[in-house]
Coordinates of C-alpha atoms in Angstrom, one line a residue:
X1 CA 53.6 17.6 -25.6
X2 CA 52.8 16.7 -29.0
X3 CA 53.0 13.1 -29.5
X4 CA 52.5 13.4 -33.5
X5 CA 49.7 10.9 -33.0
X6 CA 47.4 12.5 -35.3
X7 CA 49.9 14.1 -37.8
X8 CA 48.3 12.7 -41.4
X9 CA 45.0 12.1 -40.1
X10 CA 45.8 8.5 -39.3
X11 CA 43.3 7.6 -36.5
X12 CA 39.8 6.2 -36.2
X13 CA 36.9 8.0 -34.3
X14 CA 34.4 5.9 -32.4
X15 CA 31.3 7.1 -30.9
X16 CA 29.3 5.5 -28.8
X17 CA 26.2 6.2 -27.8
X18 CA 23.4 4.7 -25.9
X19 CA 19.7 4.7 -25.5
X20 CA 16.8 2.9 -23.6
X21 CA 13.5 2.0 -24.5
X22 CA 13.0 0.9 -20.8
X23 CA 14.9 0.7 -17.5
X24 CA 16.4 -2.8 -18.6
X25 CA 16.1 -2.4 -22.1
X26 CA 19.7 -0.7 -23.7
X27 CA 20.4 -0.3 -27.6
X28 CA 23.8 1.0 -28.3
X29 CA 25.4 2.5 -31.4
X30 CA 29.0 2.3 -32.4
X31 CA 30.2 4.8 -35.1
X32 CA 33.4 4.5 -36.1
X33 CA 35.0 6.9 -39.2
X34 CA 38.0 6.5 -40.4
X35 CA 39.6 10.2 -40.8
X36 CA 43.1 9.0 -42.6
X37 CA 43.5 9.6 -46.6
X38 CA 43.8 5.7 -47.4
X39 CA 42.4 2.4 -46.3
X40 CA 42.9 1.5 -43.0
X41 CA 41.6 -2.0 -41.1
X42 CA 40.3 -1.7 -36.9
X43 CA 40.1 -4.4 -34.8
X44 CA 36.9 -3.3 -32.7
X45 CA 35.9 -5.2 -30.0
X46 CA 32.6 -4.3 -27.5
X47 CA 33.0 -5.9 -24.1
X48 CA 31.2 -7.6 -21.4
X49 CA 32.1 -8.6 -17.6
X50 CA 31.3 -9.5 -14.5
X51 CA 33.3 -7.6 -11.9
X52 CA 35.6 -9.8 -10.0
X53 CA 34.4 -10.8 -6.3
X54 CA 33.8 -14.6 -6.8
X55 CA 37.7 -14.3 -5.7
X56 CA 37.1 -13.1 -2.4
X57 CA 35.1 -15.8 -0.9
X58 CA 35.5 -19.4 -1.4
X59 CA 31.9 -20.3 -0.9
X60 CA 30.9 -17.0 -3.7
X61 CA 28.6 -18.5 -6.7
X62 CA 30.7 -17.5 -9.8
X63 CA 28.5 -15.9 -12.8
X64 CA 28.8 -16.9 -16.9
X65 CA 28.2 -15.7 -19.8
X66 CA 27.8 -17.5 -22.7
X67 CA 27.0 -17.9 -26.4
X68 CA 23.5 -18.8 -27.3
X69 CA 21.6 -19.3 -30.4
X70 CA 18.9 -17.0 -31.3
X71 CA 16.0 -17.4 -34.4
X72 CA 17.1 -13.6 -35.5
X73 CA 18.8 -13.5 -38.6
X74 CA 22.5 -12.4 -38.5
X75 CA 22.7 -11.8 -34.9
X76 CA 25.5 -13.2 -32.4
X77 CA 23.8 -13.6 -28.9
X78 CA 25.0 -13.8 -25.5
X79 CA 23.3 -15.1 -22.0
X80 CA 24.8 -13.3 -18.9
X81 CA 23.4 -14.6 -15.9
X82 CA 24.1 -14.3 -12.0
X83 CA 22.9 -15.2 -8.7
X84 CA 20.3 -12.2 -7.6
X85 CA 20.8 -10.2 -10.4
X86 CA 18.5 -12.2 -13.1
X87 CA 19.8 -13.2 -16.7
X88 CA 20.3 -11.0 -19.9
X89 CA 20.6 -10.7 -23.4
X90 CA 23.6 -9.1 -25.5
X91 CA 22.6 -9.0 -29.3
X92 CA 25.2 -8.0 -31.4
X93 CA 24.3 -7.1 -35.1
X94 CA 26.4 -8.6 -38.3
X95 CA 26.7 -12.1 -36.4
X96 CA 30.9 -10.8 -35.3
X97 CA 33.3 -13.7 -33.9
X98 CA 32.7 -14.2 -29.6
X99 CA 35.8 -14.4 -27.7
X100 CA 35.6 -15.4 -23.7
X101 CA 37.5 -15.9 -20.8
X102 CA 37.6 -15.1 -17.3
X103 CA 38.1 -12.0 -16.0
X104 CA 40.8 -13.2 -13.3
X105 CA 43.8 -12.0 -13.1
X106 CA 47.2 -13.9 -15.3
X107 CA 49.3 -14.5 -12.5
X108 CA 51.8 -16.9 -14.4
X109 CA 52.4 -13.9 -17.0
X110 CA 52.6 -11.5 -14.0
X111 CA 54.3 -13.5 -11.2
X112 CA 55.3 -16.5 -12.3
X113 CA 52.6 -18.6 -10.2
X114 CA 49.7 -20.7 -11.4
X115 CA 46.2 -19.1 -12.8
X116 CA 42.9 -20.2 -11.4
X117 CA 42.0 -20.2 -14.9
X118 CA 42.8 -21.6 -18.0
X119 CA 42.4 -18.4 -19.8
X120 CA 43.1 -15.5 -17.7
X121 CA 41.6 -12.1 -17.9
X122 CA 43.9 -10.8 -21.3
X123 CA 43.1 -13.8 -23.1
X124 CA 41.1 -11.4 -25.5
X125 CA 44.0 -9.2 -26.0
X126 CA 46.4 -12.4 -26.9
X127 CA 44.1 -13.5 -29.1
X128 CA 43.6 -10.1 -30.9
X129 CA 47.4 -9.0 -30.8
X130 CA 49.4 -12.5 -30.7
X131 CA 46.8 -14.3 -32.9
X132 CA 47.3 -16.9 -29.6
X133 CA 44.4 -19.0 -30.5
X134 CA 44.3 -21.1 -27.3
X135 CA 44.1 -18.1 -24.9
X136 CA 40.1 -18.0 -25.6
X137 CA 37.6 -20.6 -24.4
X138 CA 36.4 -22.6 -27.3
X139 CA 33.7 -23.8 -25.5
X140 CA 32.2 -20.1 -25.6
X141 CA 31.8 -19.7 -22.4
X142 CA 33.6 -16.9 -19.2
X143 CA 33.3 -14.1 -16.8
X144 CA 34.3 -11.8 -19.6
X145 CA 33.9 -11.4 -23.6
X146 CA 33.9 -9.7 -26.7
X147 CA 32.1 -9.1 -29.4
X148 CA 35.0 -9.0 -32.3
X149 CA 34.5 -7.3 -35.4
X150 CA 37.1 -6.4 -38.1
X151 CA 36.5 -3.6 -39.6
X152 CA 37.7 -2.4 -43.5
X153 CA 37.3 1.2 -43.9
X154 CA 38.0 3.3 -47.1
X155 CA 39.4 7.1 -46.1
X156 CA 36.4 9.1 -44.8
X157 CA 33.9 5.8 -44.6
X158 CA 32.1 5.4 -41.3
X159 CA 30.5 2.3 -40.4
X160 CA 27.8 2.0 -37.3
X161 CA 27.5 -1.2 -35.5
X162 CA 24.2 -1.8 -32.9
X163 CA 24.1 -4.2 -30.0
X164 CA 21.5 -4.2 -27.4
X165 CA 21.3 -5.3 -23.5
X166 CA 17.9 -6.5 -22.4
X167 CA 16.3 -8.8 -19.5
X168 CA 15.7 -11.9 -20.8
X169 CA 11.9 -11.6 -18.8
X170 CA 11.4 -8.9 -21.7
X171 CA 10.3 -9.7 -25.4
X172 CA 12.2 -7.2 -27.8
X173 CA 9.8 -6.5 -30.4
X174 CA 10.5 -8.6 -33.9
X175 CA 11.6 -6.6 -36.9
X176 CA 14.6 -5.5 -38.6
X177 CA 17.2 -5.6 -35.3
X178 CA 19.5 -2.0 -36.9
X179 CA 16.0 -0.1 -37.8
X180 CA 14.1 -1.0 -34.4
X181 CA 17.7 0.1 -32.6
X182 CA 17.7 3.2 -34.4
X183 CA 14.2 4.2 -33.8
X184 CA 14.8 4.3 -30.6
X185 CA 17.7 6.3 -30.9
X186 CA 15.4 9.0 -32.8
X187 CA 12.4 9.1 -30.8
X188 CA 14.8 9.8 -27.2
X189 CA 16.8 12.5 -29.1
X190 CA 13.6 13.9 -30.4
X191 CA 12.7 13.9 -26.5
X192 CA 15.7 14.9 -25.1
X193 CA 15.9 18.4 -27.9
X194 CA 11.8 18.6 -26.9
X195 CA 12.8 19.1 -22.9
X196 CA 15.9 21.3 -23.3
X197 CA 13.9 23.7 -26.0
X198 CA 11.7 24.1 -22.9
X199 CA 14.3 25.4 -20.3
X200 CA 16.9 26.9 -23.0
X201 CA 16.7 31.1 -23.2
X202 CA 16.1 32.3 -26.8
X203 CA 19.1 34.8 -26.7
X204 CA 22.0 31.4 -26.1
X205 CA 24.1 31.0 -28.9
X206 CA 24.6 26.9 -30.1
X207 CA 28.0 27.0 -27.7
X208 CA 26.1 27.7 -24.8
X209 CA 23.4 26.0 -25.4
X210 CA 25.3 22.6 -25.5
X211 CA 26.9 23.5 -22.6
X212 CA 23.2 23.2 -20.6
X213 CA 23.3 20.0 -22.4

């Protein structure tokens, strides 16, 4: 079935990749190309949540995350915290807009009852598509976010955006936030092409050789 979704090249491509520079230490790299002839605007929008169980029991200690200031220039930062799991950082480079809400579910939209919440579970998506203001917490503060940046491309322009996940217990090393993501990024591919050199026979051709990949 052809759709004609991608008849003139009218479509984004986003890559996203991720790499660790310790167990609870994750940078991640978002490369997004525009492959239409013309100018095109993306609405792109990295996420966060706790999964849902807080619901089940009426006694359960609910989670948060939240927006918190950091001393790193041009940086948005978020605090996610729970009960027995610890607390962590989200950085997100090129300081984007945070949008929260809880990730419950909008029963008023759905059935026609009453929400736990205030701003259920698709408040992101009514802000982003409805431009409905009021369906995000302006107190920065849910179960469930997004980081939102808009995104300008000219035809064939790429653009790569970096966040990184850490334990708060850790200290990410201080320098510029994109390069010291990107380092890392280069030192585990290095490692990664090192290891499967090792075990990869001489006589593969590139095809195969991705497919031991």
């Amino acid at each position: 079935l052809d759709t004609g979704i991608f008849n003139e090249n009218k479509y984004f491509v986003c890559f996203v990749e991720y790499s660790k520079t310790d167990s609870e230490d994750v940078c991640i790299k978002i490369t997004i190309i525009n492959r239409a002839y013309e100018k095109a605007k993306l609405h792109l929008l990295p996420h966060i949540w706790f999964r849902n169980i807080w619901s089940w029991f009426p006694d359960a200690e609910k989670p948060q995350i939240k927006k918190i200031e950091t001393e790193q220039k041009n940086i948005s930062a978020l605090e996610i915290k729970k009960k027995d799991f610890g607390e962590y950082r989200l950085l997100c480079a090129d300081a984007p807009e945070l949008l929260f809400c809880e990730n419950e579910t909008n029963y008023k939209k759905l059935y026609g009852g009453e929400n736990i919440s205030e701003y259920a579970k698709d408040g992101i998506n009514e802000y982003i598509v409805n431009v409905d203001k009021t369906a995000v917490n302006p107190e920065n503060t849910g179960t469930k976010a997004a980081a939102h940046y808009e995104i300008e491309l000219e035809a064939g322009e790429s653009r790569t955006i970096y966040l990184r996940l850490y334990n708060s217990v850790n200290q990410i090393p201080k320098g510029d936030f994109k390069d010291l993501c990107e380092r890392t990024f280069q030192v585990r591919k290095a490692e990664a092409d090192e290891f499967y050199n090792s075990i990869t026979h001489e006589t593969l051709n590139d095809d195969e050789k991705n497919i031991m990949r």
